[in-house]
Coordinates of C-alpha atoms in Angstrom, one line a residue:
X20 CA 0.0 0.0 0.0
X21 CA 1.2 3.4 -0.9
X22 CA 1.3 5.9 1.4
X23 CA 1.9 8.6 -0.9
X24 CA 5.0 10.2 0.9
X25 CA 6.4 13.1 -0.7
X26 CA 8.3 11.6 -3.7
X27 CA 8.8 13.7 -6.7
X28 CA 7.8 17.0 -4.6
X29 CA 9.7 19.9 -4.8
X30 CA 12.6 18.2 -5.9
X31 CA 14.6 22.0 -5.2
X32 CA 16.9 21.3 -2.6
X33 CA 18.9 24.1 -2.3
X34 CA 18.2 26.8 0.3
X35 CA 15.5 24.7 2.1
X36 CA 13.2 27.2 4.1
X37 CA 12.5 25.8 8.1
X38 CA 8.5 25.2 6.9
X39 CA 10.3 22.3 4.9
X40 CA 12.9 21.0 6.8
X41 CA 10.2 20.6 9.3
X42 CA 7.7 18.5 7.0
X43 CA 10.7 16.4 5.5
X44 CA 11.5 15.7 9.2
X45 CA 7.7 14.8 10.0
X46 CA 7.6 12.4 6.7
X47 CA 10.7 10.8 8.2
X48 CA 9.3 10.1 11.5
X49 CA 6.2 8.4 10.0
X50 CA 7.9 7.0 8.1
X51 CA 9.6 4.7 10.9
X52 CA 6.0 4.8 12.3
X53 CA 4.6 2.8 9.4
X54 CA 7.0 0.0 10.3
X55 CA 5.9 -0.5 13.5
X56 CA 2.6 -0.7 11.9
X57 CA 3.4 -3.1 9.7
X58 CA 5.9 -4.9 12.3
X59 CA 2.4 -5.3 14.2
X60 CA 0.5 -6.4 10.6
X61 CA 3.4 -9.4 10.0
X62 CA 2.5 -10.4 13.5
X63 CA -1.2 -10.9 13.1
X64 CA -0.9 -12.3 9.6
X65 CA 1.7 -14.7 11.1
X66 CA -0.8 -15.5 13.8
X67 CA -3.4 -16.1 11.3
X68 CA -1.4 -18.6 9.3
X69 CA -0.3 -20.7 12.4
X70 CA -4.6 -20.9 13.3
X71 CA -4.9 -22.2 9.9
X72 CA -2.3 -24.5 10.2
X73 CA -3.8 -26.1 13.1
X74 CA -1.2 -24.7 15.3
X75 CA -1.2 -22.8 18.6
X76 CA -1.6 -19.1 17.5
X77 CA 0.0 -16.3 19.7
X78 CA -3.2 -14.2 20.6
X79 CA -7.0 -15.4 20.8
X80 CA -9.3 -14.4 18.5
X81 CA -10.5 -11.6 20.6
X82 CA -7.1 -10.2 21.1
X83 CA -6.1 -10.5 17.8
X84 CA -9.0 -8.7 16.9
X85 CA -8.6 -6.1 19.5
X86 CA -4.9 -5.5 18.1
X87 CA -6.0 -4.8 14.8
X88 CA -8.4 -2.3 15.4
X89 CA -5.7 -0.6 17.7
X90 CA -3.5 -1.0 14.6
X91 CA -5.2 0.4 12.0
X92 CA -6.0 3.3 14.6
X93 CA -2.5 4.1 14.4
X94 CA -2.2 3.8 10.5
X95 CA -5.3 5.9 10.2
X96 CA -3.7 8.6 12.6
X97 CA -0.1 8.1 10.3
X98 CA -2.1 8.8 7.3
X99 CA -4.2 12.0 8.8
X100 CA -0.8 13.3 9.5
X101 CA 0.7 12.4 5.7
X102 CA -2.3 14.3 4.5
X103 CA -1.2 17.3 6.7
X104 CA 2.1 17.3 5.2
X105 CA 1.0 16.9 1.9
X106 CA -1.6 19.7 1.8
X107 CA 1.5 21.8 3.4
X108 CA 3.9 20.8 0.8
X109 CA 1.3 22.5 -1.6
X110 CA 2.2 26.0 -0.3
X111 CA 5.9 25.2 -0.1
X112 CA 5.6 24.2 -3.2
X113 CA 3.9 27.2 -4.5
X114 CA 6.5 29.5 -3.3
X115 CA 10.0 27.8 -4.3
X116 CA 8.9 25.7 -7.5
X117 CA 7.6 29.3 -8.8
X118 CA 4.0 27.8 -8.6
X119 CA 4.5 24.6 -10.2
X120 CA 2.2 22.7 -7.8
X121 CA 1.1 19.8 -10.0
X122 CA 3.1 17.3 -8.6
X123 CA 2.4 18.2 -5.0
X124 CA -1.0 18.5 -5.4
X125 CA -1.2 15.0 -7.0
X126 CA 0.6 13.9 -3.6
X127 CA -2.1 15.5 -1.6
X128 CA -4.9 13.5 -3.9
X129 CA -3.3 10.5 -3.4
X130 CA -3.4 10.7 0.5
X131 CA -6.7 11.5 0.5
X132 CA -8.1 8.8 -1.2
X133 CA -5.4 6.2 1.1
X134 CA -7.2 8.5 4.0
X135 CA -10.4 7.2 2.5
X136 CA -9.6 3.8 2.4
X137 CA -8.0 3.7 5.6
X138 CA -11.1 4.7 7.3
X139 CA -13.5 3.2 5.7
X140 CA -10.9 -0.2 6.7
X141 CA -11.5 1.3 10.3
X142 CA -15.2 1.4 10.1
X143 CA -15.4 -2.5 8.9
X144 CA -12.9 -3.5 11.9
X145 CA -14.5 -1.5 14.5
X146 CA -18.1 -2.9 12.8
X147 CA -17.2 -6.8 13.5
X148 CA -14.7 -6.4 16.5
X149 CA -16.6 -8.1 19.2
X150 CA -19.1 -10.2 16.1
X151 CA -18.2 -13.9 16.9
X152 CA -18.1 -15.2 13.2
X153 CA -20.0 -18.6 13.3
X154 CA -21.4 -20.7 10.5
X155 CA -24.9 -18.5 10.1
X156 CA -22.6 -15.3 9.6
X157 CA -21.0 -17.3 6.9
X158 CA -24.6 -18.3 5.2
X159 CA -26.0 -14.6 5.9
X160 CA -23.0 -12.8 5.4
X161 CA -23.7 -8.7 5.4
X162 CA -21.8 -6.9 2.9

């Protein structure tokens, strides 16, 4: 999943003005933050094989659960803050790319949308994190 970090924006590096040193230094702390999150996503997925495998998984169904919604929490929050940067980088952009925004505000489209899918990710974890997925859910599935 892209994450639409600020690739191809403003490539101009010389002279950088403080507005983006700090939003190059924000991208690079989420960007560690997104490996956390998907430290935590290699984790569950792992957990997931070993219960289809027949072996003993690492967290109950509950917790696993549970640890997913808090996971994609965090990506959501990552993202809300990519989308900050992004509409910021507009206005950098604007001012040292002689307002040549084009490419920044394609970066700012992009995290939108991910911001879109992210939560709407959210609203189908949050939606079935205590729903105890038997064999009538799998006959009258709700889509």
């Amino acid at each position: 999943m892209k994450f639409s970090l600020l690739t191809d924006v403003n490539r101009n590096t010389e002279n950088p003005s403080e507005e983006e040193q700090f939003l190059v230094t924000v991208q690079l702390i989420v960007a560690v933050a997104f490996i956390v999150s998907w430290l935590v996503n290699a984790i569950l997925t792992y957990d997931l094989y070993l219960k289809k495998t027949g072996k003993e998984p690492i967290f109950d169904d509950d917790t696993a659960s549970k640890i997913g919604t808090y996971n994609q929490c965090y990506t959501l929050a990552l993202i809300i803050i990519i989308v900050f940067i992004n509409y910021n980088y507009i206005q950098v952009s604007k001012e040292k790319e002689n307002g040549d925004v084009n490419s920044a505000i394609g970066q700012f489209i992009v995290s939108i949308l991910t911001l879109a899918a992210s939560t709407l990710s959210l609203s189908i974890l949050l939606r079935n994190l205590n729903k105890q997925f038997n064999r009538n859910d799998l006959e009258n599935s709700e889509i």
